Short mmCIF file of C-alpha atoms in Angstrom, two decimals:
data_model
loop_
_atom_site.label_atom_id
_atom_site.label_comp_id
_atom_site.label_asym_id
_atom_site.label_seq_id
_atom_site.Cartn_x
_atom_site.Cartn_y
_atom_site.Cartn_z
CA MET A 125 105.97 134.08 101.13
CA ALA A 126 108.74 134.55 104.19
CA SER A 127 109.05 136.67 107.57
CA PHE A 128 111.87 137.31 109.34
CA VAL A 129 113.06 137.68 112.75
CA GLY A 130 116.12 139.02 114.42
CA CYS A 131 117.02 139.20 111.20
CA ALA A 132 120.61 139.89 110.19
CA ASP A 133 122.50 138.85 107.52
CA ILE A 134 124.51 135.65 108.09
CA HIS A 135 126.23 133.89 105.76
CA VAL A 136 124.78 130.10 105.59
CA THR A 137 126.70 127.59 103.66
CA HIS A 138 125.25 124.19 104.82
CA ALA A 139 121.24 123.42 105.99
CA THR A 140 119.56 120.38 107.64
CA GLU A 141 116.96 118.78 109.97
CA ASN A 142 118.89 116.76 111.94
CA SER A 143 120.42 118.97 114.62
CA ALA A 144 123.06 116.37 115.66
CA ASP A 145 124.69 117.77 112.11
CA CYS A 146 124.35 121.53 112.69
CA GLN A 147 127.68 123.49 112.81
CA PRO A 148 128.63 127.19 112.16
CA GLY A 149 126.86 128.41 109.25
CA SER A 150 124.74 126.22 109.08
CA LEU A 151 120.81 127.40 108.91
CA PHE A 152 118.84 124.15 110.60
CA ALA A 153 115.38 123.46 109.58
CA ALA A 154 112.75 121.84 112.28
CA ILE A 155 110.99 119.91 110.59
CA ALA A 156 107.35 118.37 111.79
CA GLY A 157 108.25 114.85 111.54
CA THR A 158 105.20 112.05 112.04
CA GLN A 159 106.78 110.93 115.22
CA THR A 160 108.32 114.49 116.35
CA ASP A 161 108.47 117.65 115.50
CA GLY A 162 111.81 119.68 114.97
CA ILE A 163 111.50 122.41 117.35
CA GLU A 164 112.02 120.20 120.17
CA PHE A 165 115.14 120.13 118.75
CA VAL A 166 116.06 123.36 117.99
CA GLY A 167 117.91 123.89 121.48
CA GLU A 168 120.66 120.98 120.24
CA ALA A 169 121.11 122.40 116.99
CA LEU A 170 121.86 125.94 118.61
CA GLN A 171 124.41 124.27 121.01
CA HIS A 172 126.60 122.82 117.90
CA GLY A 173 126.74 126.47 115.91
CA ALA A 174 123.37 126.95 113.88
CA THR A 175 123.37 130.29 112.76
CA GLY A 176 119.92 130.49 111.90
CA LEU A 177 116.62 128.79 111.93
CA LEU A 178 113.95 127.98 109.21
CA VAL A 179 110.46 127.00 111.04
CA ALA A 180 107.05 127.47 110.93
CA ARG A 181 105.75 129.92 113.35
CA PRO A 182 108.06 132.56 115.78
CA LEU A 183 110.49 131.20 118.46
CA ALA A 184 110.98 133.12 121.63
CA GLY A 185 114.22 133.49 123.63
CA VAL A 186 116.32 132.22 120.60
CA SER A 187 119.37 134.45 119.50
CA VAL A 188 119.74 133.47 115.96
CA PRO A 189 118.19 134.86 112.60
CA GLN A 190 114.58 133.05 112.49
CA CYS A 191 112.83 132.36 108.90
CA ILE A 192 109.24 131.88 109.08
CA VAL A 193 107.90 130.35 106.21
CA GLY A 194 104.21 128.54 105.55
CA ASP A 195 105.63 124.92 103.58
CA ILE A 196 108.81 124.45 105.71
CA ARG A 197 109.64 121.01 103.71
CA SER A 198 109.52 122.68 100.22
CA ALA A 199 111.92 125.65 101.18
CA TYR A 200 114.07 123.34 102.67
CA SER A 201 114.01 121.73 99.77
CA THR A 202 114.62 124.72 97.39
CA LEU A 203 117.12 126.08 99.42
CA CYS A 204 119.01 122.96 99.55
CA HIS A 205 119.45 122.52 95.30
CA ALA A 206 120.50 126.25 96.05
CA LEU A 207 123.15 125.65 98.10
CA TYR A 208 124.40 123.28 95.97
CA GLY A 209 124.38 124.88 92.71
CA HIS A 210 120.71 123.81 91.16
CA PRO A 211 122.54 120.73 89.67
CA SER A 212 119.34 119.48 88.17
CA CYS A 213 119.51 122.98 85.93
CA ARG A 214 122.71 121.47 84.86
CA LEU A 215 121.66 117.98 83.51
CA LYS A 216 118.89 116.24 81.62
CA VAL A 217 116.41 114.68 84.81
CA CYS A 218 113.79 112.09 84.24
CA GLY A 219 111.35 111.94 86.92
CA VAL A 220 110.12 108.28 87.53
CA THR A 221 106.87 107.95 89.57
CA GLY A 222 103.91 105.66 89.32
CA THR A 223 102.98 102.18 92.01
CA ASN A 224 105.21 100.13 90.31
CA GLY A 225 107.93 99.99 87.87
CA LYS A 226 109.89 103.12 88.69
CA THR A 227 113.19 101.06 89.73
CA THR A 228 113.42 99.29 86.20
CA VAL A 229 111.91 102.36 83.99
CA THR A 230 115.25 104.05 85.33
CA TRP A 231 117.23 101.40 85.12
CA LEU A 232 115.72 100.88 81.90
CA LEU A 233 116.95 105.02 80.92
CA ARG A 234 120.77 104.50 82.24
CA SER A 235 121.71 101.15 80.29
CA ILE A 236 120.04 103.48 77.00
CA LEU A 237 121.93 106.35 77.99
CA THR A 238 124.88 104.11 78.23
CA VAL A 239 124.42 102.54 74.47
CA ALA A 240 124.33 106.20 73.74
CA SER A 241 127.47 106.76 75.26
CA LYS A 242 126.00 109.29 77.70
CA ARG A 243 127.13 109.80 81.20
CA ALA A 244 123.95 109.00 83.38
CA GLY A 245 123.53 109.01 87.11
CA LEU A 246 120.55 107.46 88.73
CA LEU A 247 118.70 107.59 92.33
CA GLY A 248 115.95 104.85 93.06
CA THR A 249 115.34 102.19 95.59
CA ILE A 250 118.24 100.26 94.90
CA GLU A 251 121.39 102.28 94.74
CA TYR A 252 122.35 106.01 94.24
CA PHE A 253 125.35 106.11 91.70
CA ASP A 254 126.46 109.20 90.21
CA GLY A 255 127.84 107.83 87.04
CA VAL A 256 131.77 106.79 88.71
CA SER A 257 130.80 105.32 92.77
CA LYS A 258 127.12 104.44 94.27
CA ARG A 259 125.55 103.06 97.00
CA ASP A 260 122.91 101.25 98.62
CA ALA A 261 119.89 103.07 99.08
CA SER A 262 118.34 104.25 102.33
CA LEU A 263 115.21 105.44 100.10
CA THR A 264 113.54 105.10 96.91
CA THR A 265 113.77 109.15 97.37
CA PRO A 266 115.93 110.57 99.89
CA ASP A 267 115.85 113.75 101.82
CA SER A 268 116.50 116.75 100.51
CA ARG A 269 119.91 117.16 101.17
CA THR A 270 120.82 113.75 100.10
CA LEU A 271 119.49 114.42 96.55
CA SER A 272 121.22 117.81 96.07
CA GLN A 273 124.32 115.83 96.69
CA TRP A 274 124.10 113.29 94.79
CA LEU A 275 122.54 115.70 91.58
CA GLN A 276 125.72 117.80 92.40
CA SER A 277 128.19 115.02 92.64
CA MET A 278 126.59 113.64 88.88
CA VAL A 279 127.73 117.00 87.56
CA ARG A 280 131.30 116.64 89.31
CA ARG A 281 131.28 113.66 87.68
CA GLY A 282 130.35 114.52 83.76
CA CYS A 283 127.08 113.38 83.56
CA SER A 284 124.54 115.17 80.80
CA HIS A 285 121.61 113.09 82.19
CA ALA A 286 119.98 111.98 85.41
CA ALA A 287 117.09 109.06 85.95
CA MET A 288 115.69 109.21 89.69
CA GLU A 289 112.66 107.63 91.26
CA LEU A 290 110.21 109.73 92.95
CA SER A 291 107.65 107.81 95.51
CA SER A 292 104.91 109.29 96.94
CA HIS A 293 105.80 110.44 99.93
CA ALA A 294 109.06 112.18 98.76
CA LEU A 295 106.39 114.49 96.75
CA ASP A 296 103.98 114.98 98.80
CA GLN A 297 106.64 116.42 101.35
CA GLY A 298 108.31 118.20 99.06
CA ARG A 299 111.71 116.45 99.02
CA ALA A 300 112.08 117.68 95.10
CA THR A 301 111.37 120.66 95.11
CA GLY A 302 113.59 123.20 93.19
CA ILE A 303 114.34 120.16 90.65
CA ARG A 304 113.75 120.58 87.54
CA LEU A 305 112.52 118.15 85.41
CA ASP A 306 113.74 117.65 81.65
CA ALA A 307 110.78 114.69 81.96
CA ALA A 308 108.20 113.17 83.78
CA ILE A 309 107.03 109.34 84.20
CA VAL A 310 103.78 107.65 85.73
CA THR A 311 104.23 103.83 85.11
CA ASN A 312 101.19 103.19 86.66
CA VAL A 313 98.67 104.28 90.33
CA THR A 314 97.22 101.50 91.46
CA GLN A 315 96.22 101.34 95.18
CA ASP A 316 99.12 101.52 98.02
CA HIS A 317 100.48 103.87 101.27
CA PHE A 318 96.96 104.48 102.16
CA ASP A 319 98.28 104.03 105.77
CA TYR A 320 100.62 107.39 104.99
CA HIS A 321 97.82 109.39 102.41
CA GLY A 322 94.49 108.14 103.60
CA ASP A 323 92.89 107.47 100.48
CA PHE A 324 93.24 106.91 96.53
CA GLU A 325 92.09 110.61 95.69
CA THR A 326 94.63 111.70 97.90
CA TYR A 327 96.89 109.32 96.88
CA GLN A 328 96.77 110.01 93.28
CA LYS A 329 97.29 113.88 94.26
CA ALA A 330 100.52 113.08 95.61
CA LYS A 331 101.51 111.57 92.25
CA ALA A 332 100.47 114.72 90.13
CA ASN A 333 102.58 116.45 91.75
CA ILE A 334 105.77 115.47 89.91
CA PHE A 335 104.62 117.25 87.54
CA GLN A 336 104.98 120.46 88.73
CA GLN A 337 108.79 119.99 89.09
CA CYS A 338 108.76 119.89 85.35
CA ARG A 339 110.91 122.49 83.41
CA PRO A 340 108.87 124.57 80.71
CA GLY A 341 108.73 123.16 77.69
CA GLY A 342 109.06 119.97 79.60
CA PHE A 343 108.32 115.95 78.58
CA VAL A 344 105.29 114.19 80.27
CA ALA A 345 105.05 110.20 79.77
CA ILE A 346 102.22 108.40 81.00
CA ASN A 347 100.81 104.78 80.36
CA ALA A 348 97.21 104.78 78.58
CA ASP A 349 97.22 101.18 79.69
CA ASP A 350 96.51 101.81 83.48
CA ALA A 351 93.83 104.27 84.78
CA GLY A 352 94.85 105.14 87.91
CA SER A 353 97.92 107.32 85.71
CA ALA A 354 95.51 108.02 83.03
CA ALA A 355 92.88 110.21 85.36
CA LEU A 356 96.21 112.68 86.04
CA HIS A 357 95.77 114.00 82.22
CA GLY A 358 94.10 116.78 83.66
CA SER A 359 96.77 117.82 85.97
CA VAL A 360 99.26 118.31 83.21
CA PRO A 361 100.18 122.02 83.26
CA GLU A 362 99.53 123.48 79.68
CA GLY A 363 102.99 124.09 78.33
CA LEU A 364 104.98 120.60 79.04
CA SER A 365 104.65 117.62 76.37
CA LEU A 366 102.48 115.16 76.94
CA ARG A 367 102.62 111.67 75.22
CA THR A 368 101.11 108.28 76.27
CA PHE A 369 102.20 104.97 76.02
CA GLY A 370 100.43 101.47 76.17
CA ILE A 371 99.27 98.21 75.03
CA ASP A 372 96.08 97.50 75.20
CA GLY A 373 94.76 100.37 73.20
CA ASP A 374 95.27 103.83 71.78
CA ALA A 375 98.67 105.14 72.67
CA ASP A 376 101.23 107.38 71.16
CA VAL A 377 103.39 105.50 71.46
CA ARG A 378 102.47 101.87 71.19
CA ALA A 379 103.72 98.48 71.47
CA SER A 380 102.61 94.56 70.06
CA ILE A 381 103.90 91.90 72.28
CA VAL A 382 105.80 88.61 69.41
CA ASP A 383 106.82 86.21 71.16
CA GLN A 384 107.39 85.77 75.27
CA SER A 385 109.05 82.96 76.88
CA ARG A 386 111.05 82.45 80.54
CA LEU A 387 114.53 83.96 79.05
CA GLY A 388 112.71 87.60 77.66
CA THR A 389 110.30 88.56 75.54
CA ARG A 390 110.37 90.44 71.98
CA PHE A 391 107.49 93.64 70.78
CA LEU A 392 107.04 95.55 68.21
CA VAL A 393 106.68 99.58 69.11
CA GLU A 394 105.05 102.08 66.66
CA LEU A 395 107.02 104.91 67.57
CA ASN A 396 107.54 108.17 65.51
CA GLY A 397 105.85 106.88 62.42
CA GLU A 398 108.09 104.31 62.37
CA SER A 399 107.64 99.79 63.24
CA ILE A 400 110.48 98.98 65.02
CA ASP A 401 111.24 95.62 67.00
CA PHE A 402 112.68 95.43 70.57
CA GLU A 403 113.80 92.35 72.73
CA THR A 404 114.43 92.15 76.15
CA PRO A 405 115.72 89.51 78.72
CA LEU A 406 113.18 90.85 80.68
CA VAL A 407 110.10 88.93 81.19
CA GLY A 408 105.85 89.93 81.37
CA LYS A 409 103.71 92.16 80.16
CA HIS A 410 104.67 95.01 82.48
CA ASN A 411 108.38 94.92 81.41
CA VAL A 412 106.77 95.75 77.87
CA SER A 413 104.98 98.76 79.50
CA ASN A 414 108.13 99.62 81.35
CA CYS A 415 110.52 99.92 78.23
CA LEU A 416 107.81 101.86 76.89
CA ALA A 417 108.37 104.19 79.73
CA ALA A 418 111.68 104.51 78.98
CA ILE A 419 111.42 104.35 75.01
CA SER A 420 109.37 107.46 74.95
CA VAL A 421 111.44 109.77 77.23
CA ALA A 422 115.01 108.25 75.15
CA SER A 423 112.99 109.31 71.69
CA HIS A 424 112.24 112.57 73.34
CA TRP A 425 115.97 113.10 73.80
CA GLY A 426 116.41 112.40 70.48
CA LEU A 427 118.60 109.74 71.18
CA ALA A 428 119.43 107.35 68.19
CA THR A 429 116.76 104.39 67.38
CA ASP A 430 119.63 102.02 67.55
CA ALA A 431 120.82 102.96 70.92
CA ILE A 432 117.58 102.57 72.38
CA VAL A 433 116.80 99.57 70.77
CA ASP A 434 120.61 98.10 72.13
CA GLY A 435 119.76 99.94 75.49
CA ILE A 436 116.45 97.77 76.13
CA ALA A 437 118.41 94.41 75.31
CA ALA A 438 121.49 95.42 77.07
CA LEU A 439 119.92 95.56 80.80
CA ASN A 440 119.95 91.66 81.23
CA ALA A 441 118.19 91.97 84.84
CA VAL A 442 116.85 94.83 87.54
CA PRO A 443 117.84 93.15 90.42
CA GLY A 444 115.28 91.63 92.88
CA ARG A 445 112.59 92.48 89.89
CA LEU A 446 111.08 89.57 88.59
CA GLU A 447 114.98 88.13 88.76
CA ARG A 448 115.88 84.50 87.54
CA ILE A 449 117.67 82.15 89.94
CA ASP A 450 118.95 79.63 87.82
CA CYS A 451 120.68 76.82 89.68
CA GLY A 452 120.22 74.08 86.89
CA GLN A 453 117.01 73.05 88.44
CA SER A 454 114.41 71.57 86.33
CA PHE A 455 111.73 74.13 87.31
CA ASP A 456 111.47 77.59 87.09
CA VAL A 457 112.11 80.12 90.18
CA PHE A 458 111.89 84.42 90.21
CA VAL A 459 112.42 86.66 93.09
CA ASP A 460 110.45 89.77 92.63
CA TYR A 461 109.42 93.15 94.51
CA ALA A 462 106.05 92.84 93.88
CA HIS A 463 104.49 94.35 97.35
CA THR A 464 100.71 95.52 96.10
CA ASP A 465 97.85 93.27 95.20
CA ASP A 466 98.25 95.07 91.11
CA ALA A 467 102.16 94.03 90.64
CA LEU A 468 101.11 90.45 92.13
CA LYS A 469 98.26 90.46 90.69
CA ARG A 470 100.11 90.86 86.92
CA CYS A 471 103.62 88.47 88.30
CA VAL A 472 101.60 85.70 89.11
CA SER A 473 99.13 85.55 85.81
CA HIS A 474 102.42 86.52 83.28
CA LEU A 475 104.50 83.57 85.22
CA ARG A 476 101.03 81.67 84.65
CA GLN A 477 101.76 82.29 80.44
CA LEU A 478 105.35 81.22 80.32
CA ALA A 479 105.32 78.59 82.88
CA THR A 480 103.67 75.00 81.15
CA GLY A 481 103.59 73.53 85.03
CA ARG A 482 102.55 75.05 88.09
CA VAL A 483 102.66 78.57 89.86
CA ILE A 484 103.73 78.31 93.07
CA CYS A 485 103.58 81.72 94.83
CA VAL A 486 105.39 82.78 98.20
CA PHE A 487 104.71 86.03 99.30
CA GLY A 488 103.61 87.70 102.66
CA ALA A 489 102.67 92.00 104.23
CA GLY A 490 104.84 94.61 105.74
CA GLY A 491 104.29 95.25 108.76
CA ASP A 492 103.35 98.79 109.98
CA ARG A 493 101.92 99.25 106.73
CA ASP A 494 98.61 99.94 105.01
CA LYS A 495 96.90 97.49 106.42
CA LEU A 496 93.90 97.89 104.30
CA LYS A 497 95.94 95.94 101.20
CA ARG A 498 96.70 92.59 103.31
CA PRO A 499 93.17 90.91 101.87
CA MET A 500 94.32 92.27 98.61
CA LEU A 501 96.99 90.76 98.10
CA GLY A 502 95.70 87.79 99.43
CA LYS A 503 93.11 87.35 96.53
CA ALA A 504 95.68 88.66 94.19
CA ALA A 505 97.78 85.57 94.97
CA ALA A 506 94.45 83.16 94.97
CA ASP A 507 95.27 82.48 91.07
CA ALA A 508 98.29 80.97 91.66
CA ASP A 509 98.27 76.84 91.89
CA VAL A 510 99.98 77.07 95.68
CA VAL A 511 100.09 79.54 97.67
CA VAL A 512 102.26 79.71 100.70
CA VAL A 513 101.55 82.51 102.90
CA THR A 514 104.57 83.63 105.39
CA SER A 515 105.94 86.82 106.52
CA ASP A 516 107.43 90.29 105.23
CA ASN A 517 108.83 92.53 107.05
CA PRO A 518 106.67 92.44 110.48
CA ARG A 519 108.59 95.17 112.31
CA SER A 520 106.61 95.84 115.32
CA GLU A 521 103.77 93.80 114.15
CA GLU A 522 103.76 89.78 114.98
CA PRO A 523 103.73 88.05 112.00
CA ASN A 524 100.82 85.90 112.55
CA LYS A 525 98.97 88.64 112.89
CA ILE A 526 99.44 90.39 109.79
CA ILE A 527 98.98 86.67 108.02
CA ARG A 528 95.46 86.39 109.21
CA ASP A 529 94.80 89.39 107.90
CA ILE A 530 95.98 88.48 104.62
CA LEU A 531 94.04 85.40 104.79
CA ILE A 532 90.38 87.44 105.18
CA GLY A 533 91.17 87.64 100.87
CA PHE A 534 90.96 84.03 100.24
CA ASP A 535 87.88 82.29 98.93
CA ALA A 536 87.01 79.81 102.36
CA SER A 537 85.10 77.52 100.29
CA LYS A 538 88.09 76.15 98.55
CA ALA A 539 91.43 74.88 99.52
CA GLY A 540 93.25 77.54 101.71
CA PRO A 541 96.56 77.87 101.11
CA HIS A 542 100.24 76.39 102.80
CA VAL A 543 101.02 78.83 106.31
CA GLU A 544 104.60 78.92 107.31
CA ALA A 545 105.67 82.01 109.01
CA ASP A 546 109.47 81.56 109.13
CA ARG A 547 110.13 83.07 105.52
CA SER A 548 113.15 80.92 104.98
CA ALA A 549 111.15 78.14 106.13
CA ALA A 550 108.45 79.14 103.44
CA ILE A 551 110.98 79.43 100.36
CA ARG A 552 112.12 76.12 101.25
CA TRP A 553 109.01 73.93 101.43
CA ALA A 554 107.91 75.92 98.56
CA ILE A 555 111.31 74.67 96.09
CA ASP A 556 110.87 71.56 98.36
CA GLN A 557 107.06 70.96 96.33
CA ALA A 558 108.24 72.26 92.79
CA GLU A 559 107.92 69.80 90.38
CA PRO A 560 109.68 69.56 86.81
CA ASN A 561 108.27 72.68 84.36
CA ASP A 562 106.59 74.30 87.39
CA CYS A 563 107.72 78.17 88.53
CA VAL A 564 108.08 79.31 91.78
CA LEU A 565 107.40 82.73 93.05
CA ILE A 566 109.36 84.91 95.79
CA ALA A 567 107.63 87.79 96.00
CA GLY A 568 107.38 91.05 98.22
CA LYS A 569 111.09 92.23 99.19
CA GLY A 570 113.17 91.65 96.12
CA HIS A 571 116.53 93.30 96.01
CA GLU A 572 116.47 93.58 99.62
CA THR A 573 119.19 91.96 102.34
CA VAL A 574 117.58 92.24 105.31
CA GLN A 575 114.69 90.97 107.26
CA ILE A 576 112.82 93.80 109.46
CA ILE A 577 111.80 92.03 113.36
CA GLY A 578 111.05 94.14 115.24
CA ASP A 579 113.50 97.54 115.93
CA GLU A 580 116.24 95.00 114.56
CA ARG A 581 117.11 93.86 111.58
CA HIS A 582 118.75 90.90 110.62
CA PRO A 583 120.57 89.80 107.29
CA PHE A 584 117.84 88.15 104.79
CA ASP A 585 118.19 87.89 100.94
CA ASP A 586 114.87 85.89 98.73
CA ARG A 587 117.64 85.50 96.63
CA GLN A 588 120.46 83.90 98.24
CA VAL A 589 117.40 81.91 100.25
CA ALA A 590 116.26 80.61 97.18
CA ARG A 591 119.77 79.28 95.88
CA ASP A 592 121.01 77.22 99.11
CA ALA A 593 117.40 75.57 98.70
CA LEU A 594 118.13 74.95 95.61
CA ASN A 595 121.33 73.77 96.47
CA ASP A 596 120.10 71.41 99.02
CA ARG A 597 117.67 70.06 97.49
CA VAL A 598 120.17 69.07 94.22
CA THR A 599 122.64 67.27 96.99
CA LEU A 600 120.03 65.78 98.72
CA GLU A 601 118.61 64.05 94.71
CA GLN A 602 122.36 63.47 94.50
CA ARG A 603 122.07 61.29 97.29
CA ARG A 604 119.48 59.27 96.77
CA ILE A 605 120.23 58.43 93.69
CA GLY A 606 123.50 57.54 95.24
CA ALA A 607 121.78 55.13 97.69
#
């Protein structure tokens, strides 16, 4: 329910939570953030010409109409989507949430839709794409106005479908309220973002909010192999169609892995009473699970089986997701975004199955983020044969303090990991140690192209650092042979 102060008919053409963006016709949403309260910027919003205010409590001494609401974030999001013409109602939108796998699933869906001759938009951690143009993403799920703008652009560009990542932060903050999902996917729910959510139960509840975004009669796909996801079954509202997917046990859409190598995976899927053969260039059991999520929704959308099979095969790689770096070396190098203990453990385990030599793992932990998972990351990485602990994005924290937190997770009775706070030097050290048939995993930053140290963003790309190190190693070896 909303109440009004100073109510008069006003014509709102624009809504924003940024006071500097206000102009005549703007409604300013005074949203309270973690650092500042939007009410502090009401004066600036009015100076820029704001026509009205969306506030959590009435403000004295304000000459423009005020709309007072209990949940200002959700109200603002709903308003944004209305101002942009409710674009999600003109698209078939699949929202994907989960601790890991969101990006890969959305890219797989886009690949399937493209093969099926459907124009599809995408919103996620790596990029925003409206079917024609794209830009690098700033957040996994952008703010409500940006989200509305991109969905509207998808409609204008002729998209029929969209795949979007929904982070737990976005779901908790109501950034996507007002969006109508045709389908929702939960990939997995394991520990992450406790610095924000506080505990696992609260984190799970935030993920379950995705079901409230679904249209009546919408579709939900949940990972049957993941306990954290399976626990959300009871949160699915009546009237939604629920399907499970999995590899290890009973599931509505089930796969069995036939063959896997460092170059890809072949698996059979039991779908609608048929056994269908799939091949993907993606490696690892977790990527078969990601494929199943995309296959479940594609089947719900009625896409042809041939298009689903070919769409899975067509996606050669997802940037920074077990992305193979090949400079002609005699060992493998993979870069992955794994920054949770579950994702890191799975990556190490999958690569151990593929490598005939050692697994060498380079990783760190982000500063100003969930400190509880740091020793858990150390424990997960300890399964590798050689471990290198380094910096990730230290932000305002001292890198060696973060490293010490990680080291708590290692077994003190065993040989400790190699420690090198300089990430570039750590990657180079790991590559220098590699022998034929070894596998080097560089984890944590994936597709990222900067490293955040203090308040500064320094150009840094794990993939390019790895390529440089590999090329330098080849050059050095050639010189030795020539000598």
